[in-house]
C-alpha cells in the first residue's frame, strides 16, 4: 500500500527497497521505521513509499527491545492488558472498581523495588496502543511510588489514575501519542471529555482521581490550560506526567536516552523537578535499551542501571557486562 510520507508512523514496515543517493537514503524491504528514519524521509524529495499490511492501522505488538527480557512476565503482562482493554471499552461502575483494584494490587505485588529494573516494555502499533501505553505508564508510576514509600492507600490512588489517565482517548476513539504541547483537537479535549463522562462514577473513582484526569496536562510553570502551577497541580498528575512522557516518546521511536534527555530539558517547565529526579533514579544516566560503545571498543545495549547511575550493566553479544572501576570497562559514547 502506497503511503504518503506525512502519514508515516514509527513501527510501520517498509514494503520495498529504497535507495536514494541524492538524499542518502537506503531502506530495505521489511525494515521497521523509527523516528529518525522518518525524519530523514520527510527531508527528502520522496512523496510516498510502499508500506506492508502490518502497519499501525491494522496493529501489531512488539517489545521495545527484542533482545532484552520484558519488565514483567509476559503472561502476567498480557493478562493486565486484557483487563485494561475490557475496562476501556465496556466499563460499568462495578467493573471499573474491581478491575482497577485488581490490576493495581497485582502490579504492587509484582515489582520488587530492591532490584534495578530492565525497563523493556511491549508496545502496540494500532488500535490497542492506548491500552499498552496506559499499562507501561502505570508500571513506571508504581516503581516511583514504591521507591518513595508513599502510603499504600495513596499508592493505589496514584496507580489507578495512571491506568486511566488517557481514557478520554478511548472515548474519542482517536489517540494523540505525544500530547505534551500538542495543538491537536483531541489532545486538547480528551481530558475534559473523560472528566465529564466519568461524573457518574464519582463515588467509585473519587474526586481526586477525577480532578487529576482533568488536570493531567497542566504544566509545572503554570502555562497549562487551567494555569495551575507547581504544587497546586495534583500530586497524582505530577508523578504520572514523567512516566507518561517517557513511555510516549519511546513509543514514537525516540531512543530511551533521547526520551530521558527531552524530559530533563523540560524539567521545571512541564514537569515537577522532584519527579523528574525520581525517574532518573530508576533509569540511570543510560536507560535500558541505550546503544553504547564501550572503552574496549565493543558495542552493546544497556540492560539496566546499577548502584552508580553512570556505570550500568550492558549486554554485549548476549553477555551481561558490569561497567565501572571493578571491571575497568566504561561507556565511551552513546550511539544514536
Coordinates of C-alpha atoms in Angstrom, one line a residue:
X1 CA 0.0 0.0 0.0
X2 CA 1.5 3.3 -1.1
X3 CA 1.5 5.8 1.9
X4 CA 2.1 9.5 1.8
X5 CA 5.2 10.3 3.8
X6 CA 3.3 12.8 6.0
X7 CA 1.3 9.8 7.3
X8 CA 4.3 7.6 8.2
X9 CA 4.5 6.4 11.8
X10 CA 7.2 4.6 13.8
X11 CA 6.6 0.9 13.6
X12 CA 5.4 0.8 10.0
X13 CA 7.1 -1.8 7.8
X14 CA 8.7 -0.7 4.5
X15 CA 7.3 -2.8 1.6
X16 CA 10.1 -2.1 -0.9
X17 CA 13.8 -1.5 -1.2
X18 CA 14.5 2.2 -1.5
X19 CA 17.9 3.6 -2.5
X20 CA 18.1 7.3 -2.9
X21 CA 21.7 8.5 -3.3
X22 CA 20.7 12.2 -3.5
X23 CA 19.1 12.1 0.0
X24 CA 21.5 9.4 1.4
X25 CA 18.6 7.0 2.0
X26 CA 19.0 3.2 1.9
X27 CA 15.9 1.4 3.1
X28 CA 15.4 -2.4 2.9
X29 CA 12.1 -4.2 2.4
X30 CA 10.8 -5.4 5.7
X31 CA 12.6 -2.6 7.6
X32 CA 10.7 -1.1 10.6
X33 CA 10.5 2.7 10.5
X34 CA 11.7 4.7 13.5
X35 CA 11.5 8.4 14.3
X36 CA 15.0 9.2 12.9
X37 CA 14.4 7.3 9.6
X38 CA 11.0 9.1 9.2
X39 CA 12.7 12.5 9.8
X40 CA 15.2 11.6 7.0
X41 CA 12.4 10.6 4.6
X42 CA 10.5 13.9 5.4
X43 CA 13.5 15.9 4.4
X44 CA 13.9 14.0 1.1
X45 CA 12.2 14.5 -2.2
X46 CA 10.3 11.3 -1.8
X47 CA 6.5 11.8 -1.7
X48 CA 5.2 8.3 -0.8
X49 CA 6.6 4.8 -0.1
X50 CA 5.2 1.3 -0.1
X51 CA 4.1 0.1 3.4
X52 CA 3.1 -3.5 4.1
X53 CA -0.1 -4.5 5.7
X54 CA 1.3 -4.9 9.2
X55 CA 1.0 -1.1 9.7
X56 CA -0.3 0.7 12.8
X57 CA -3.7 1.0 11.1
X58 CA -4.1 -2.8 11.5
X59 CA -2.0 -3.2 14.5
X60 CA 0.7 -5.4 15.9
X61 CA 2.7 -5.7 19.2
X62 CA 6.4 -5.9 19.9
X63 CA 8.9 -5.4 22.7
X64 CA 10.7 -2.2 22.6
X65 CA 14.0 -4.2 22.6
X66 CA 13.6 -7.7 21.3
X67 CA 16.9 -9.0 22.7
X68 CA 16.0 -8.0 26.3
X69 CA 13.6 -9.6 28.7
X70 CA 10.3 -7.8 29.4
X71 CA 9.9 -5.8 32.6
X72 CA 7.4 -8.4 33.9
X73 CA 6.4 -11.9 32.9
X74 CA 4.6 -11.7 29.5
X75 CA 1.7 -13.9 30.6
X76 CA 1.0 -11.6 33.5
X77 CA 1.5 -8.6 31.3
X78 CA -1.0 -9.8 28.7
X79 CA -3.5 -10.6 31.5
X80 CA -3.3 -7.0 32.6
X81 CA -3.6 -5.8 29.1
X82 CA -6.8 -7.7 28.6
X83 CA -8.3 -6.3 31.8
X84 CA -7.4 -2.7 30.8
X85 CA -8.8 -3.2 27.3
X86 CA -12.1 -4.5 28.8
X87 CA -12.2 -1.6 31.2
X88 CA -11.7 1.0 28.4
X89 CA -14.5 -0.5 26.2
X90 CA -17.1 -2.0 28.4
X91 CA -16.8 -0.5 31.9
X92 CA -19.6 -0.2 34.4
X93 CA -19.4 1.1 38.0
X94 CA -18.7 -2.3 39.5
X95 CA -16.3 -3.3 36.7
X96 CA -14.2 -0.2 36.9
X97 CA -13.8 -0.6 40.6
X98 CA -13.0 -4.3 40.6
X99 CA -10.6 -4.1 37.6
X100 CA -8.7 -1.1 38.8
X101 CA -8.3 -2.6 42.3
X102 CA -7.1 -6.0 41.0
X103 CA -4.6 -4.6 38.5
X104 CA -3.2 -2.1 41.0
X105 CA -2.7 -4.8 43.7
X106 CA -1.1 -7.2 41.2
X107 CA 1.3 -4.6 39.9
X108 CA 2.2 -3.7 43.5
X109 CA 3.0 -7.4 44.4
X110 CA 4.9 -8.0 41.1
X111 CA 7.5 -5.2 41.4
X112 CA 10.4 -5.6 43.8
X113 CA 12.0 -2.1 44.1
X114 CA 15.0 -3.5 45.9
X115 CA 16.2 -4.6 42.5
X116 CA 17.1 -2.4 39.5
X117 CA 14.7 -2.8 36.6
X118 CA 15.1 -3.8 32.9
X119 CA 12.8 -1.1 31.6
X120 CA 11.7 -3.0 28.5
X121 CA 8.0 -2.8 27.6
X122 CA 5.7 -4.1 25.0
X123 CA 4.1 -1.6 22.7
X124 CA 1.2 -1.9 20.3
X125 CA 1.1 -0.1 17.0
X126 CA -2.6 0.2 16.1
X127 CA -5.9 0.3 17.9
X128 CA -4.6 -1.1 21.1
X129 CA -1.7 1.4 21.5
X130 CA -3.6 3.3 24.3
X131 CA -4.0 0.1 26.4
X132 CA -0.3 -0.7 26.3
X133 CA 0.7 2.9 26.9
X134 CA -1.6 3.0 29.9
X135 CA -0.1 -0.1 31.5
X136 CA 3.5 0.9 30.7
X137 CA 2.9 4.3 32.3
X138 CA 1.3 2.7 35.4
X139 CA 4.3 0.3 35.8
X140 CA 6.8 3.2 35.9
X141 CA 4.5 5.1 38.3
X142 CA 4.2 2.1 40.5
X143 CA 8.0 1.8 40.7
X144 CA 8.4 5.5 41.6
X145 CA 5.6 5.3 44.2
X146 CA 7.1 2.3 45.9
X147 CA 10.6 3.8 45.8
X148 CA 9.5 6.8 47.8
X149 CA 7.3 4.5 50.1
X150 CA 4.1 6.5 49.8
X151 CA 1.3 5.1 52.0
X152 CA -0.5 2.2 50.3
X153 CA -3.8 4.0 50.1
X154 CA -2.1 6.8 48.2
X155 CA -0.2 4.3 46.1
X156 CA -3.5 2.7 45.0
X157 CA -5.0 6.1 44.1
X158 CA -1.9 7.1 42.1
X159 CA -1.6 3.9 40.1
X160 CA -5.4 3.7 39.4
X161 CA -5.2 7.2 38.0
X162 CA -2.2 6.4 35.8
X163 CA -4.0 3.4 34.4
X164 CA -6.9 5.6 33.2
X165 CA -5.3 9.0 32.8
X166 CA -5.8 8.9 29.0
X167 CA -9.2 7.2 29.0
X168 CA -10.6 10.2 27.1
X169 CA -8.8 8.9 24.0
X170 CA -10.8 5.7 24.3
X171 CA -14.0 7.7 24.4
X172 CA -12.9 9.7 21.4
X173 CA -11.6 6.6 19.6
X174 CA -8.6 8.5 18.4
X175 CA -5.3 9.0 20.2
X176 CA -2.5 11.6 20.0
X177 CA 0.7 9.8 21.2
X178 CA 2.8 12.8 22.1
X179 CA 0.2 15.2 23.5
X180 CA 2.5 17.4 25.5
X181 CA 2.3 20.9 24.0
X182 CA 0.2 19.5 21.1
X183 CA -2.4 21.7 19.5
X184 CA -4.3 18.7 18.0
X185 CA -8.0 19.0 18.9
X186 CA -8.2 15.6 20.6
X187 CA -5.1 16.3 22.6
X188 CA -6.8 19.5 23.9
X189 CA -10.1 18.0 24.8
X190 CA -9.5 14.3 25.8
X191 CA -9.1 15.2 29.5
X192 CA -12.3 17.3 29.5
X193 CA -14.3 14.6 27.7
X194 CA -13.2 12.0 30.2
X195 CA -13.8 14.2 33.2
X196 CA -17.4 14.9 32.1
X197 CA -18.3 11.4 31.1
X198 CA -16.9 9.9 34.4
X199 CA -19.0 12.1 36.7
X200 CA -21.4 9.3 37.2
X201 CA -18.6 7.2 38.7
X202 CA -17.5 9.9 41.2
X203 CA -18.3 7.7 44.1
X204 CA -16.2 4.8 42.7
X205 CA -13.2 6.8 41.4
X206 CA -13.4 9.6 44.0
X207 CA -12.9 13.3 43.5
X208 CA -9.0 13.2 43.5
X209 CA -8.8 10.8 40.5
X210 CA -11.4 12.7 38.5
X211 CA -9.6 16.1 39.2
X212 CA -6.3 14.5 38.1
X213 CA -7.9 13.3 34.8
X214 CA -9.0 16.9 34.2
X215 CA -5.7 18.5 35.1
X216 CA -3.2 15.9 33.8
X217 CA -1.7 18.2 31.2
X218 CA -1.1 21.2 33.4
X219 CA 2.5 22.5 33.3
X220 CA 4.7 22.9 36.3
X221 CA 5.4 26.5 35.2
X222 CA 1.7 27.4 35.3
X223 CA 1.4 27.8 31.5
X224 CA -1.1 25.0 31.1
X225 CA -4.8 25.2 30.1
X226 CA -6.0 25.8 33.6
X227 CA -2.9 27.7 34.8
X228 CA -2.3 25.5 37.8
X229 CA 1.3 25.9 38.9
X230 CA 3.8 23.9 40.9
X231 CA 2.3 22.1 43.9
X232 CA -1.1 23.4 43.0
X233 CA -1.1 20.6 40.4
X234 CA -2.4 17.3 42.0
X235 CA 0.4 15.0 43.1
X236 CA -1.2 12.2 41.1
X237 CA -0.6 14.2 38.0
X238 CA 2.9 15.3 38.7
X239 CA 4.1 11.7 39.3
X240 CA 2.3 10.3 36.3
X241 CA 3.4 13.0 33.8
X242 CA 7.1 11.9 33.8
X243 CA 6.1 8.3 33.2
X244 CA 3.5 9.3 30.6
X245 CA 6.1 11.3 28.6
X246 CA 8.8 8.6 28.8
X247 CA 6.6 5.8 27.5
X248 CA 5.0 8.1 24.9
X249 CA 8.4 9.2 23.5
X250 CA 9.9 5.8 23.3
X251 CA 6.7 4.5 21.6
X252 CA 7.2 7.2 19.0
X253 CA 10.7 6.0 18.2
X254 CA 12.8 8.1 20.5
X255 CA 15.7 6.1 22.0
X256 CA 15.4 5.9 25.8
X257 CA 18.4 8.2 26.0
X258 CA 16.7 10.8 23.8
X259 CA 13.4 10.4 25.7
X260 CA 15.1 11.0 29.1
X261 CA 17.1 13.9 27.7
X262 CA 13.9 15.5 26.4
X263 CA 12.2 15.2 29.8
X264 CA 15.3 16.6 31.6
X265 CA 15.2 19.7 29.3
X266 CA 11.5 20.2 30.2
X267 CA 12.2 19.9 33.9
X268 CA 10.8 22.9 35.8
X269 CA 8.8 23.9 32.7
X270 CA 6.4 21.0 32.1
X271 CA 7.5 18.6 34.8
X272 CA 8.0 18.7 38.5
X273 CA 11.8 18.5 39.1
X274 CA 11.3 16.2 42.1
X275 CA 9.6 13.5 40.0
X276 CA 12.0 14.0 37.1
X277 CA 14.7 13.2 39.6
X278 CA 12.9 10.1 40.7
X279 CA 12.5 8.9 37.1
X280 CA 16.2 9.5 36.6
X281 CA 16.9 7.4 39.8
X282 CA 15.1 4.5 38.1
X283 CA 16.6 4.8 34.6
X284 CA 20.1 6.0 35.5
X285 CA 22.1 8.2 33.1
X286 CA 21.9 5.5 30.4
X287 CA 18.4 4.0 30.4
X288 CA 17.6 0.4 29.3
X289 CA 18.0 0.0 25.6
X290 CA 20.6 2.7 25.1
X291 CA 23.1 1.6 22.5
X292 CA 26.6 2.3 23.6
X293 CA 30.3 1.9 22.6
X294 CA 32.5 0.7 25.5
X295 CA 36.1 1.7 26.3
X296 CA 37.3 -1.7 24.9
X297 CA 35.7 -0.9 21.6
X298 CA 32.8 -3.3 21.9
X299 CA 29.2 -2.3 21.1
X300 CA 26.4 -3.2 23.5
X301 CA 22.9 -2.3 24.8
X302 CA 22.3 -1.1 28.3
X303 CA 20.4 -3.7 30.3
X304 CA 19.8 -1.8 33.5
X305 CA 21.3 0.7 35.9
X306 CA 23.5 -0.3 38.8
X307 CA 24.1 1.3 42.1
X308 CA 26.0 4.1 40.4
X309 CA 23.9 5.5 37.6
X310 CA 26.9 6.2 35.3
X311 CA 28.0 2.5 35.4
X312 CA 25.1 0.4 34.1
X313 CA 25.0 -3.3 33.2
X314 CA 25.5 -3.6 29.4
X315 CA 24.6 -6.6 27.2
X316 CA 27.4 -7.4 24.7
X317 CA 27.0 -10.4 22.4
X318 CA 24.2 -11.7 24.8
X319 CA 26.6 -11.5 27.8
X320 CA 26.0 -9.0 30.6
X321 CA 29.0 -6.8 31.5
X322 CA 29.2 -4.6 34.5
X323 CA 30.8 -1.3 33.7
X324 CA 32.8 0.8 36.2
X325 CA 36.1 0.7 38.2
X326 CA 35.7 -3.0 39.2
X327 CA 35.7 -4.2 35.5
X328 CA 37.7 -1.2 34.2
X329 CA 35.2 -1.0 31.4
X330 CA 33.4 2.3 30.8
X331 CA 30.9 3.7 28.4
X332 CA 32.8 5.8 25.8
X333 CA 29.9 7.1 23.9
X334 CA 26.1 6.8 23.2
X335 CA 25.3 5.6 19.7
X336 CA 22.1 7.3 18.5

